[in-house]
XYZ file of C-alpha atoms in Angstrom:
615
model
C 6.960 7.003 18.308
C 10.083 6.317 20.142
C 12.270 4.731 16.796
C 11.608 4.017 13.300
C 8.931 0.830 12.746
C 7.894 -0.950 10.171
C 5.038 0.789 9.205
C 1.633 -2.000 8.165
C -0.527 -2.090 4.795
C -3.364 -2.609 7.330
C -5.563 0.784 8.150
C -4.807 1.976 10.371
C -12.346 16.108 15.812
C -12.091 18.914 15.660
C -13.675 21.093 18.935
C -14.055 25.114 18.572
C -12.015 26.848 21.121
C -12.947 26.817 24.708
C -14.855 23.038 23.815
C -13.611 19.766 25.653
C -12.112 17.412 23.446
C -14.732 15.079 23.103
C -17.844 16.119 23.059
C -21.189 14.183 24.199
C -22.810 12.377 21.991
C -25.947 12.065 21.277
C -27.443 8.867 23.009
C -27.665 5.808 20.538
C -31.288 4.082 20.704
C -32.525 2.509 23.523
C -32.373 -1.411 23.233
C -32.404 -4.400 25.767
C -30.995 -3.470 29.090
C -27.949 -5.191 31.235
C -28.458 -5.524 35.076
C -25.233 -5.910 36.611
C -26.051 -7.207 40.294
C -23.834 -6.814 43.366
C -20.702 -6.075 41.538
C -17.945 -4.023 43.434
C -17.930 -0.595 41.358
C -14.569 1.153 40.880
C -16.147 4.303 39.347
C -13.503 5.963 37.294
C -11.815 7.305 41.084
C -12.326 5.148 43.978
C -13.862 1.585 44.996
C -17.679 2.770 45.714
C -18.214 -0.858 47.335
C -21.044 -2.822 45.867
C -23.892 -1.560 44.149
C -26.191 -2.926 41.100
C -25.784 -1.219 37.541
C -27.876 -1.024 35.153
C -27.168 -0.273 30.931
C -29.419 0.295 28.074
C -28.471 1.340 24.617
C -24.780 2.563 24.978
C -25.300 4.643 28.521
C -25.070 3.605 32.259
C -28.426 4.738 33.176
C -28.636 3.906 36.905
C -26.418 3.023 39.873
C -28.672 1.015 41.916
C -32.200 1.342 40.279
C -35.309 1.634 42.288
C -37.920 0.511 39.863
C -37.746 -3.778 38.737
C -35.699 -5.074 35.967
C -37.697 -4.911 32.646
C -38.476 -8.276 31.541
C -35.739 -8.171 28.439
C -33.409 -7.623 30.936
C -30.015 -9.731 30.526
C -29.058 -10.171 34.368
C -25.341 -10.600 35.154
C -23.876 -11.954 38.843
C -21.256 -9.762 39.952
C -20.875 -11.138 42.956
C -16.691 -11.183 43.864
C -16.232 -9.410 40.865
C -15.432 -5.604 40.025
C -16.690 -3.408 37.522
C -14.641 -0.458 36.094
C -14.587 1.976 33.226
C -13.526 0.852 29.808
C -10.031 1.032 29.778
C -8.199 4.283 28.200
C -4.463 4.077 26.603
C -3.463 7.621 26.844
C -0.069 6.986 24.027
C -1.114 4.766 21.044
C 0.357 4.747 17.545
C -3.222 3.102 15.914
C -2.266 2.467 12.492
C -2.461 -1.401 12.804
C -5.013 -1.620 15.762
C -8.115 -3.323 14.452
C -10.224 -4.751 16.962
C -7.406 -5.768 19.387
C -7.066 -3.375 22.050
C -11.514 -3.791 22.668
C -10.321 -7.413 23.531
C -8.561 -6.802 26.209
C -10.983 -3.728 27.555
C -9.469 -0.893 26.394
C -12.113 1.151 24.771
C -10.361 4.583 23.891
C -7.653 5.333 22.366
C -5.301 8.393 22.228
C -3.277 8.432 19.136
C -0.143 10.619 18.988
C 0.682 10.795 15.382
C -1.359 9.318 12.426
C -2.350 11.439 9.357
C -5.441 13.350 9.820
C -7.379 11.241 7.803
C -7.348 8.541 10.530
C -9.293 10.251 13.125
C -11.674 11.806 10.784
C -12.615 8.133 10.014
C -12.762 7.254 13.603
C -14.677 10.495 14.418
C -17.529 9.580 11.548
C -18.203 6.163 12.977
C -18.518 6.998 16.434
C -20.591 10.278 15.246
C -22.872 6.793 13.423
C -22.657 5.221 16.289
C -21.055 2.716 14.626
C -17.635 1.657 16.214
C -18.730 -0.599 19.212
C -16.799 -3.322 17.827
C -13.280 -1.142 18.430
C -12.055 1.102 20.377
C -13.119 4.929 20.240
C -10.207 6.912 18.573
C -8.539 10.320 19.258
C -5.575 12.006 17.633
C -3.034 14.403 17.514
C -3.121 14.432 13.925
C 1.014 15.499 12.501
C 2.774 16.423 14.960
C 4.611 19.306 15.377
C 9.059 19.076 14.688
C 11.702 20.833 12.224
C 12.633 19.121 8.968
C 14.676 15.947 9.156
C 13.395 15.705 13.327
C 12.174 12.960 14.453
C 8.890 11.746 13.614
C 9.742 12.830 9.675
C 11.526 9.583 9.254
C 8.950 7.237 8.776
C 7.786 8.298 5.040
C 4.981 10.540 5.555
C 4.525 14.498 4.805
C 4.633 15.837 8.166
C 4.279 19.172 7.560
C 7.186 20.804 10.127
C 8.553 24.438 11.193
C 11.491 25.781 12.563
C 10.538 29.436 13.907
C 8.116 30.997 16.538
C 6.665 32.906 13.926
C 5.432 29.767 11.818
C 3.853 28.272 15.590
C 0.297 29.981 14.953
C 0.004 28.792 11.429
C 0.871 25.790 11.934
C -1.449 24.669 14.818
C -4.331 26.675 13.032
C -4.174 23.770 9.931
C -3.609 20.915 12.347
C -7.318 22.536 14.031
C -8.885 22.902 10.528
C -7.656 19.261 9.618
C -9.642 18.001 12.975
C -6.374 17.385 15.328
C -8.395 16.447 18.884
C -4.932 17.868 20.632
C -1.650 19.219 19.397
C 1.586 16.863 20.012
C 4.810 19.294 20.004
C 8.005 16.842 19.641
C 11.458 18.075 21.280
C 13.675 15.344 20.416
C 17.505 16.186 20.249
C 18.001 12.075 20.337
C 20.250 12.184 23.083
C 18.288 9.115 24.651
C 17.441 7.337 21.201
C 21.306 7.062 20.336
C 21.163 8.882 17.384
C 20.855 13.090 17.096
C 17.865 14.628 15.309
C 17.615 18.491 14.837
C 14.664 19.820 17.315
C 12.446 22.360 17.602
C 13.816 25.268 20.168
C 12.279 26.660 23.526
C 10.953 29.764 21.733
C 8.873 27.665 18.781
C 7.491 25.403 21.665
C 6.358 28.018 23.684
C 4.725 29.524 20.398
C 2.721 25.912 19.742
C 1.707 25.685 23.015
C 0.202 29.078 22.945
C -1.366 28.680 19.958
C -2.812 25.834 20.654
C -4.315 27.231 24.299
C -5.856 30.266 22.101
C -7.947 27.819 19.939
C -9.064 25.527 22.852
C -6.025 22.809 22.547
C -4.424 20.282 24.648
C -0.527 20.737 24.117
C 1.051 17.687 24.648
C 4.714 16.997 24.671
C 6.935 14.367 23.573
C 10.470 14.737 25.840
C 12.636 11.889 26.792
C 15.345 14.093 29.072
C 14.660 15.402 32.205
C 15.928 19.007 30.379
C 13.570 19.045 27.500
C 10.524 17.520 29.823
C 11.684 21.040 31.793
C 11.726 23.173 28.761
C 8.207 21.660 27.792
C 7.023 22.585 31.461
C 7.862 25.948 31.786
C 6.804 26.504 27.733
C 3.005 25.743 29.754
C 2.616 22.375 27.753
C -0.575 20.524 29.194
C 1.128 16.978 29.635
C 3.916 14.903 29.186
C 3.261 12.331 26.332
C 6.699 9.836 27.761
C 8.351 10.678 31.803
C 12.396 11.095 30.852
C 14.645 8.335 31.431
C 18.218 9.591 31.557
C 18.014 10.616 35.417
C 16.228 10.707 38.220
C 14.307 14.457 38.541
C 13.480 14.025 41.791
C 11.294 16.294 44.062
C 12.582 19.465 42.634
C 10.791 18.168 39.099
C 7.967 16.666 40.431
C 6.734 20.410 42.170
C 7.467 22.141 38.779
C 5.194 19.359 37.407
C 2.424 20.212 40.141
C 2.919 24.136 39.821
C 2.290 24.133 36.294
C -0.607 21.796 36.628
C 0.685 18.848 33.746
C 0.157 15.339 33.281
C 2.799 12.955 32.612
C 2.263 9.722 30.415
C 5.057 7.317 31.356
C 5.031 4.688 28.988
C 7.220 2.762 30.921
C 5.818 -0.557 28.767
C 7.538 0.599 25.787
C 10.533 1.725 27.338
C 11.001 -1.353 29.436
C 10.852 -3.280 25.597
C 14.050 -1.209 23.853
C 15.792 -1.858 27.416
C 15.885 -5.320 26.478
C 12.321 -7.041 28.745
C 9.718 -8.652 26.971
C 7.509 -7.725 29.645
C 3.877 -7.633 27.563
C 5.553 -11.168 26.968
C 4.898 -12.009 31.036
C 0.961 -11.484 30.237
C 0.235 -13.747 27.251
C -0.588 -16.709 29.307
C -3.073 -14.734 31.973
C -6.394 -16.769 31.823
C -8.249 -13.943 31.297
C -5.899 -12.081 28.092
C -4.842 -16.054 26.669
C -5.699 -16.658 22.969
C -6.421 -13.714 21.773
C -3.579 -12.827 19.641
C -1.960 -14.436 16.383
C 0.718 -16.323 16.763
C 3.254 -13.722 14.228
C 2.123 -10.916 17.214
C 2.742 -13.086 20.162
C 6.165 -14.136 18.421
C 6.883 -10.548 18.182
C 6.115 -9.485 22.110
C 8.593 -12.842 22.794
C 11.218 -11.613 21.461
C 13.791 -9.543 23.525
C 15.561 -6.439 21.786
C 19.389 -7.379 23.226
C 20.333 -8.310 27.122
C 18.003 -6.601 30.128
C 19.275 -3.741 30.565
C 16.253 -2.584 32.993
C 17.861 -2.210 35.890
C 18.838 1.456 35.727
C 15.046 1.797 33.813
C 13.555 0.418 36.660
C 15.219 2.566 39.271
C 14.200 5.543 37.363
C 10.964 4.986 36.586
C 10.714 4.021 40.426
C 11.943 7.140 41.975
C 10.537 9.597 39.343
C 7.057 8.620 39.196
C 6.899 8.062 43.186
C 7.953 11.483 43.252
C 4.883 12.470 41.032
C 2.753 10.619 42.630
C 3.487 12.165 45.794
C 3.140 15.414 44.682
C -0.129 14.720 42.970
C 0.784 14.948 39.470
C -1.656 12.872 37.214
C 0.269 9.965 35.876
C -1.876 8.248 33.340
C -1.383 4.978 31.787
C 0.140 4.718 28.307
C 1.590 2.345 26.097
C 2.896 3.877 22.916
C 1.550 0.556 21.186
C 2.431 0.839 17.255
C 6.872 -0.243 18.728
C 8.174 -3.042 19.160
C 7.609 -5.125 22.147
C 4.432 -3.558 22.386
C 0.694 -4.334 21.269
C -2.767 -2.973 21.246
C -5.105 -3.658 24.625
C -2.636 -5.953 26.582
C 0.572 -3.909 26.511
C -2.359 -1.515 28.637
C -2.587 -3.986 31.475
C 1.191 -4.583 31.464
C 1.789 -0.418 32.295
C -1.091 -0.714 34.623
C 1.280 -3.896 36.329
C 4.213 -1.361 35.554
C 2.655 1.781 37.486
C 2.393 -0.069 40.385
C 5.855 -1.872 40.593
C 6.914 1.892 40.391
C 5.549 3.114 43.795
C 1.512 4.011 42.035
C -1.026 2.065 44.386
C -3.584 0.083 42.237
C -6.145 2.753 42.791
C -4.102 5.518 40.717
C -2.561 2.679 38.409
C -6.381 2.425 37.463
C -7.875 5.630 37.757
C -4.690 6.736 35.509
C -6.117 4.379 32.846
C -9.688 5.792 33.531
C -11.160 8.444 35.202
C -7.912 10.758 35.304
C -7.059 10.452 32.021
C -10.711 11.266 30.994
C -10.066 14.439 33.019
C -6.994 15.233 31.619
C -7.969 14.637 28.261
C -11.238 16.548 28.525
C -13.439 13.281 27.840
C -16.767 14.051 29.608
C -18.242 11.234 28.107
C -16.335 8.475 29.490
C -13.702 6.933 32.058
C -16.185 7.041 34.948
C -19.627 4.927 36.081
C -22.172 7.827 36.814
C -25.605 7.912 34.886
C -25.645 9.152 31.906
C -21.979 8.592 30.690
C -21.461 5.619 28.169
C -21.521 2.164 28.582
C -18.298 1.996 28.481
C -17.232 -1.191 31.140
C -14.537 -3.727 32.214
C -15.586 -6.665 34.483
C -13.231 -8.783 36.107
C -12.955 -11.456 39.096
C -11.555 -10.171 42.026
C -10.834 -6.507 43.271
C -7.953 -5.179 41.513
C -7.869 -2.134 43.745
C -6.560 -4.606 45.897
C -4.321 -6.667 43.617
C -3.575 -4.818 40.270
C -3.218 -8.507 38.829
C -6.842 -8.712 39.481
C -7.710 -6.465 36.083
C -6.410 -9.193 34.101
C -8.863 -11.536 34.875
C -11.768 -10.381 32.294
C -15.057 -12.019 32.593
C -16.524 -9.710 30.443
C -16.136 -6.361 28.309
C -19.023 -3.390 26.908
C -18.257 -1.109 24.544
C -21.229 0.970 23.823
C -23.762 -1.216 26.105
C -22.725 -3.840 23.527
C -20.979 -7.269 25.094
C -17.395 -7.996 23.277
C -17.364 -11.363 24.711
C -18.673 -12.927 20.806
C -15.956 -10.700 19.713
C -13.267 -12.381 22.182
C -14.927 -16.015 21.369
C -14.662 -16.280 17.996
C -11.194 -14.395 17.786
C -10.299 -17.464 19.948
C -11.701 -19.894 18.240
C -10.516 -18.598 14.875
C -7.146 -19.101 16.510
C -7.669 -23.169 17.525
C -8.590 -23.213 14.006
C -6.069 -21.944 12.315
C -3.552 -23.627 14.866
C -4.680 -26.719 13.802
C -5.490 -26.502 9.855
C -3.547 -28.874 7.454
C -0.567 -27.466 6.013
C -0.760 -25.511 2.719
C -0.452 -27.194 -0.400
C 2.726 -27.283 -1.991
C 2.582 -25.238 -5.348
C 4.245 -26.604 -8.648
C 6.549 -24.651 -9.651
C 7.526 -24.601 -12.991
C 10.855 -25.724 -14.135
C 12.459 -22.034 -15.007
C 10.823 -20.946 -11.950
C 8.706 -17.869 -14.005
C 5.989 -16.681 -12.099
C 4.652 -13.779 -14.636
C 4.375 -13.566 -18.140
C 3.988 -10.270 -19.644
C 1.912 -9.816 -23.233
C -0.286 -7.272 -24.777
C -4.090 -7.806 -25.066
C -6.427 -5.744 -27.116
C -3.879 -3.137 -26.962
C -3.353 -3.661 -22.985
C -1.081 -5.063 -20.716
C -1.473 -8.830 -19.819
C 0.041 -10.792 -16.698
C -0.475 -14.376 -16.807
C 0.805 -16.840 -14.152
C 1.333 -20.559 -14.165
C -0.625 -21.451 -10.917
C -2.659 -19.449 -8.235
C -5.065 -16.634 -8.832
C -2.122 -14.651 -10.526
C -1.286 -11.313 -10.819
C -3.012 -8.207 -10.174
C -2.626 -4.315 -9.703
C -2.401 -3.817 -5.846
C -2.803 -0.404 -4.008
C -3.308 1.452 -1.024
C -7.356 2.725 -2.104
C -8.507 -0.592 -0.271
C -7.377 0.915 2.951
C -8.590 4.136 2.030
C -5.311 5.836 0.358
C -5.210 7.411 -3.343
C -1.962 5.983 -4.877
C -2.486 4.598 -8.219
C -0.833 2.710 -10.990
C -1.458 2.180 -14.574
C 0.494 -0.694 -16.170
C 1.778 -0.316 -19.787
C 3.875 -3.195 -22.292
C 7.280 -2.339 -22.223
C 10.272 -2.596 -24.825
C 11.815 -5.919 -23.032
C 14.601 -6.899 -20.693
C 17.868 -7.390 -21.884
C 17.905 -11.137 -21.263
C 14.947 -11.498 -24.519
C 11.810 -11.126 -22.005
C 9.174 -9.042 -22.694
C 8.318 -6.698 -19.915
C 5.705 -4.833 -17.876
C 5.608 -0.734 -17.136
C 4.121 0.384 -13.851
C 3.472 4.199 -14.136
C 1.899 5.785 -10.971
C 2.167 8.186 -7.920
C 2.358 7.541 -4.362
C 0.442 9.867 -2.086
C 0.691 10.486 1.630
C -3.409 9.891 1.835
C -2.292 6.571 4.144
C 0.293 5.851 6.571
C 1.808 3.441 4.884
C 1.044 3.706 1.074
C 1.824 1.343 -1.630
C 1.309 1.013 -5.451
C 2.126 -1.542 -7.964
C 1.397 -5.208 -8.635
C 0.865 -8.243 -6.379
C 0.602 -12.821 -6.919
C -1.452 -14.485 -5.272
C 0.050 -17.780 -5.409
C -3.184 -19.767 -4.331
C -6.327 -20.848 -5.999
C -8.332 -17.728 -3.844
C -7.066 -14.360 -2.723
C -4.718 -14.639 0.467
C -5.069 -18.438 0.199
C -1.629 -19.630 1.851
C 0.577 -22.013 -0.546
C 4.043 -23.820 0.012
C 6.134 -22.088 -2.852
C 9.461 -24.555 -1.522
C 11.909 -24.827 -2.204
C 11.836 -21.620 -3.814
C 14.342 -19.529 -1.757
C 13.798 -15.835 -3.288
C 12.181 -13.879 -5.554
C 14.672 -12.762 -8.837
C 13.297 -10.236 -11.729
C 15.013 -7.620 -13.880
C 14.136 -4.306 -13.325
C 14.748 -0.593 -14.409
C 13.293 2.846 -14.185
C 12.796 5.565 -11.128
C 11.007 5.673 -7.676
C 11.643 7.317 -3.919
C 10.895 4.076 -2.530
C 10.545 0.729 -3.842
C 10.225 -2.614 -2.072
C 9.184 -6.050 -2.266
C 6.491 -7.342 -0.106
C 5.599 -10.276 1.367
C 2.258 -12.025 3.509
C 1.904 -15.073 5.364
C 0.356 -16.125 8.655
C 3.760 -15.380 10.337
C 3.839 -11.765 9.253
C -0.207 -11.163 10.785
C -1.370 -7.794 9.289
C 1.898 -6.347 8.488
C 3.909 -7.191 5.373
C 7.708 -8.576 5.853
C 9.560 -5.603 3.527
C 12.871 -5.921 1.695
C 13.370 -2.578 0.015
C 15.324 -2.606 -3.162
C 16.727 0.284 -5.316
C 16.226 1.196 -9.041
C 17.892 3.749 -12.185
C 17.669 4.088 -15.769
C 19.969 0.924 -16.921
C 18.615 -3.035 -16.425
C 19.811 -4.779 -13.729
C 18.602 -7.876 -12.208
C 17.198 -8.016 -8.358
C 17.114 -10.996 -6.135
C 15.220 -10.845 -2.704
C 16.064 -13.427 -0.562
C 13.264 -14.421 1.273
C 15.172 -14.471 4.254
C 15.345 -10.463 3.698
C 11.571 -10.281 4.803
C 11.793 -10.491 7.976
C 8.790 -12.355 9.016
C 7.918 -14.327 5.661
C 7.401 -18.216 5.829
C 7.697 -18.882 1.967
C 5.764 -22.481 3.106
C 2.582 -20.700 3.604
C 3.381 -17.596 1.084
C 0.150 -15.543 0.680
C 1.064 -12.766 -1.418
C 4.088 -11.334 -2.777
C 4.232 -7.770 -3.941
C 6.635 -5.585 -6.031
C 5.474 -1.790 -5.505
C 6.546 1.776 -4.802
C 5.770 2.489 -1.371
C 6.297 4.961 1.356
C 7.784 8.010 -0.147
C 5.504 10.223 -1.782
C 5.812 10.976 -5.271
C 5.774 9.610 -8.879
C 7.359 6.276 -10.112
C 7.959 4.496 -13.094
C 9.424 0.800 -12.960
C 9.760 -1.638 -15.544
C 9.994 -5.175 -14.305
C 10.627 -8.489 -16.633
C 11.537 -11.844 -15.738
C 9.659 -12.482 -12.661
C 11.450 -15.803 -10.941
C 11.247 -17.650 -7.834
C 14.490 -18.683 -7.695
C 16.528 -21.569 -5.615
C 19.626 -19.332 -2.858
């Protein structure tokens, strides 16, 4: 990650040494089969010219069969079309992904930082052969930095080092916790305007060897040409960004080629914090239209200050020419997860990128396929041969001639399964909810109190005065282990009885939560106007790393609009303007949270007077 996000409520394997990172699975059963006829077949590589393919199950078993179609066959015209690999986003952040990136053809994904327990989960379902309705999955795991560097910032236990010595250690738990490659992070923050301690030459060269001895990728994250040069000569295996602060030139580009590395630009995300929406540019392609809520559209709109992309541009021009020319694989990669990015169609915006940069469309799309397969050690994928999986992208056109051309989907396979139903009724949900009534407006009572606290049968009791009311609300529905138990209290000083939330946060999810949550309409998630209600007011007392209301509504999509607040051992009363979630439409209010969140740990907060109040 390039700078601190707002991290989402929504959820976001280990090899032996010597073992490519992704192994071959076992073929999934043999079902109907797909004849694709007379389609022009970029295989991964290079245009093979037109040929007929054939799929059954999740694996390409022929490239021109001899013997006739079965009669179950589903026949598809390819004529003026090309087929290519699934797409492959070699720099992803996943925690939020869902079933975006499949619908716009990118199939795999390689994460670079997510606790460990997200790729084990991806790992198990493709091991089921049950993920062909998202992308495959791949992660570093933690990555590797000093205490306080960047990429400890964002509220999760990354367990860190600062010496050579701790190197072989370290990589050996990231291995036992199922880490596919290792991510090393030198990050000084001389090009993120702010400075972060950073590991040192010695402890990267130490990581990179230990991750070599037990069969590892070592991938890098370096923004300067001097610390992409320190990762080089420390024998790293690729670049996971291409540095930005000047132009390397030849001189780099042979270093790059004598060492054998790959670079990862990510020029989408960098052309974003330089101030160009440029995922924006794609939203109204034919082919990548109405796919995407309107919160996350909204979000790739907006601009992050005046373009400052010039100097980017010239950069990104001359340095990965010069890689290029040397014959340095440059794959494609988004670091989706930041701002001005998103899942699947920030992919076809680098691939756009690559090319403006000096890439012809051929490497633009073999660095989203076949070479980052190779890189990556995927012998499974990222090519059309027999016998890989069913894996496929087809589009009008030949975008080995035009790049624009790979934006024009006609269809998408992931595991010899069609996403088109997938892409259909995402749309149509969409028109729906475009054009659904507006929520009801809510009565709200005259004193505005939204909870009352009581004891029953010896318990604590929430009632509310409309909606489906309160509940206890944490992280174990995304698969995290914070809890919360919720005890009366002795009363706020203003005469109201109050409500105890005793619980721990644990670092089980990337963005974990605890505490208690309204559901202001009559079903879960139901949206309700709560106007003219202006914020949310309650007393509050006790102790907690992190606490923070939250807040849902169609305009926030999967992530919650956050306004953290601060507690201690006296009362004091809280209001949270709902202009302070960033994101929140209070006219179609879905939830509203009060919890501990983030930092790991025990809490204890007593809350009374719950209020949506008039600002």
């Amino acid at each position: 990650m390039l700078r601190r996000t707002k991290l989402a409520m929504a959820l976001l394997a280990g090899s032996v040494a010597g073992q490519a990172v992704a192994q071959r699975q076992a073929p999934a059963p043999a079902g109907p089969a797909t004849l694709i006829r007379s389609v022009t077949v970029f295989d991964g590589t290079r245009s093979l010219g037109r040929h007929d393919v054939l799929i059954r199950g999740d694996r390409i078993v022929a490239i021109d069969p001899r013997a006739q179609p079965a009669p179950d066959t589903r026949i598809v015209d390819g004529t003026g079309k090309t087929l290519l690999p699934g797409l492959i986003d070699a720099h992803v952040h996943a925690f939020q992904a869902g079933e975006d990136p499949l619908l716009f053809g990118v199939t795999t994904q390689l994460d670079m930082f997510s606790p460990p327990e997200v790729g084990k989960a991806a790992h198990d379902k493709m091991a089921r052969h049950d993920n062909a309705r998202a992308a495959d999955l791949y992660s570093s795991g933690y990555l590797a930095t000093v205490p306080k560097g960047h990429g400890t910032e964002y509220g999760l236990p990354v367990p860190t080092l600062t010496t050579p010595a701790e190197a072989d250690a370290w990589v050996a738990a990231r291995v036992a916790e199922g880490s596919d490659y290792i991510k090393i992070v030198i990050e000084p923050g001389t090009t993120v305007g702010r400075p972060f301690p950073t590991l040192d030459a010695a402890t990267v060269k130490a990581l990179v060897v230990a991750a070599h001895k037990r069969g590892k990728l070592a991938v890098v994250h370096a923004q300067s040409l001097a610390d992409a040069t320190t990762a080089v000569e420390a024998g790293a295996d690729g670049l996971a960004h291409l540095f930005i602060d000047q132009d390397g030139g030849a001189a780099f580009a042979a270093l790059a080629k004598a060492h054998g590395i790959f670079v990862v630009p990510t020029y989408t995300v960098f052309e974003g914090f330089a101030g160009r929406s440029g995922t924006a540019t794609l939203l109204d392609q034919p082919g990548l239209a109405g796919l995407l809520p309107k919160a996350t559209v909204d979000g790739l709109r907006r601009t992050m200050g005046k373009d400052r992309t010039a100097k980017l541009d010239a950069l990104e021009a001359a340095n990965i020419s010069a890689l290029a020319k040397a014959g340095v694989p440059v794959l494609a990669g988004t670091d989706a997860g930041n701002p001005a990015t998103w899942y699947g169609i920030s992919l076809h915006r680098e691939l756009d990128l690559l090319v403006k940069a000096g890439l012809t469309p051929t490497q633009a799309l073999s660095g989203a396929t076949g070479a980052t397969a190779k890189a990556f050690r995927l012998a499974d994928r990222g090519r059309i041969a027999p016998g890989l999986k069913a894996d496929l992208l087809l589009v009008d056109g030949d975008p080995t001639l035009s790049i624009g051309d790979v934006h024009k989907i006609v269809e998408i396979w992931k595991d010899g399964r069609s996403a088109n139903d997938l892409r259909a009724a995402r749309r149509a949900e969409l028109v729906q909810a475009a054009s659904a009534p507006a929520p009801a407006a809510a009565t709200l009572p005259a004193d505005g109190r939204i909870a009352s606290f009581a004891v029953k049968d010896g318990k604590a009791a929430i009632t509310a005065p409309f909606g489906a009311g309160w509940s206890v609300s944490t992280d174990s529905i995304a698969g995290g282990k914070s809890s919360v138990a919720l005890t009366p209290g002795g009363g706020a000083p203003n005469g109201q009885p109050s409500l105890v939330m005793t619980g721990a946060i644990t670092a089980d999810f990337i963005a974990p939560w605890a505490g208690i949550g309204f559901n202001p309409g009559a079903q879960p998630f139901q949206p309700v106007n709560l106007a003219p209600a202006r914020a949310l007011r309650f007393w509050v007392r006790g102790e907690g790393k992190s606490l923070a209301v939250m807040g849902f509504s169609p305009a926030t999509g999967r992530l919650p609009a956050v306004a953290q607040f601060s507690v201690g051992p006296e009362w004091r009363e809280v209001t949270v303007p709902f202009a302070d979630l960033k994101g929140f439409n209070p006219t179609e209010a879905m939830l509203l949270l009060i919890v501990a969140n983030q930092a790991p740990g025990p809490f204890r907060i007593e809350v009374a007077d719950i209020r949506l109040v008039r600002e």
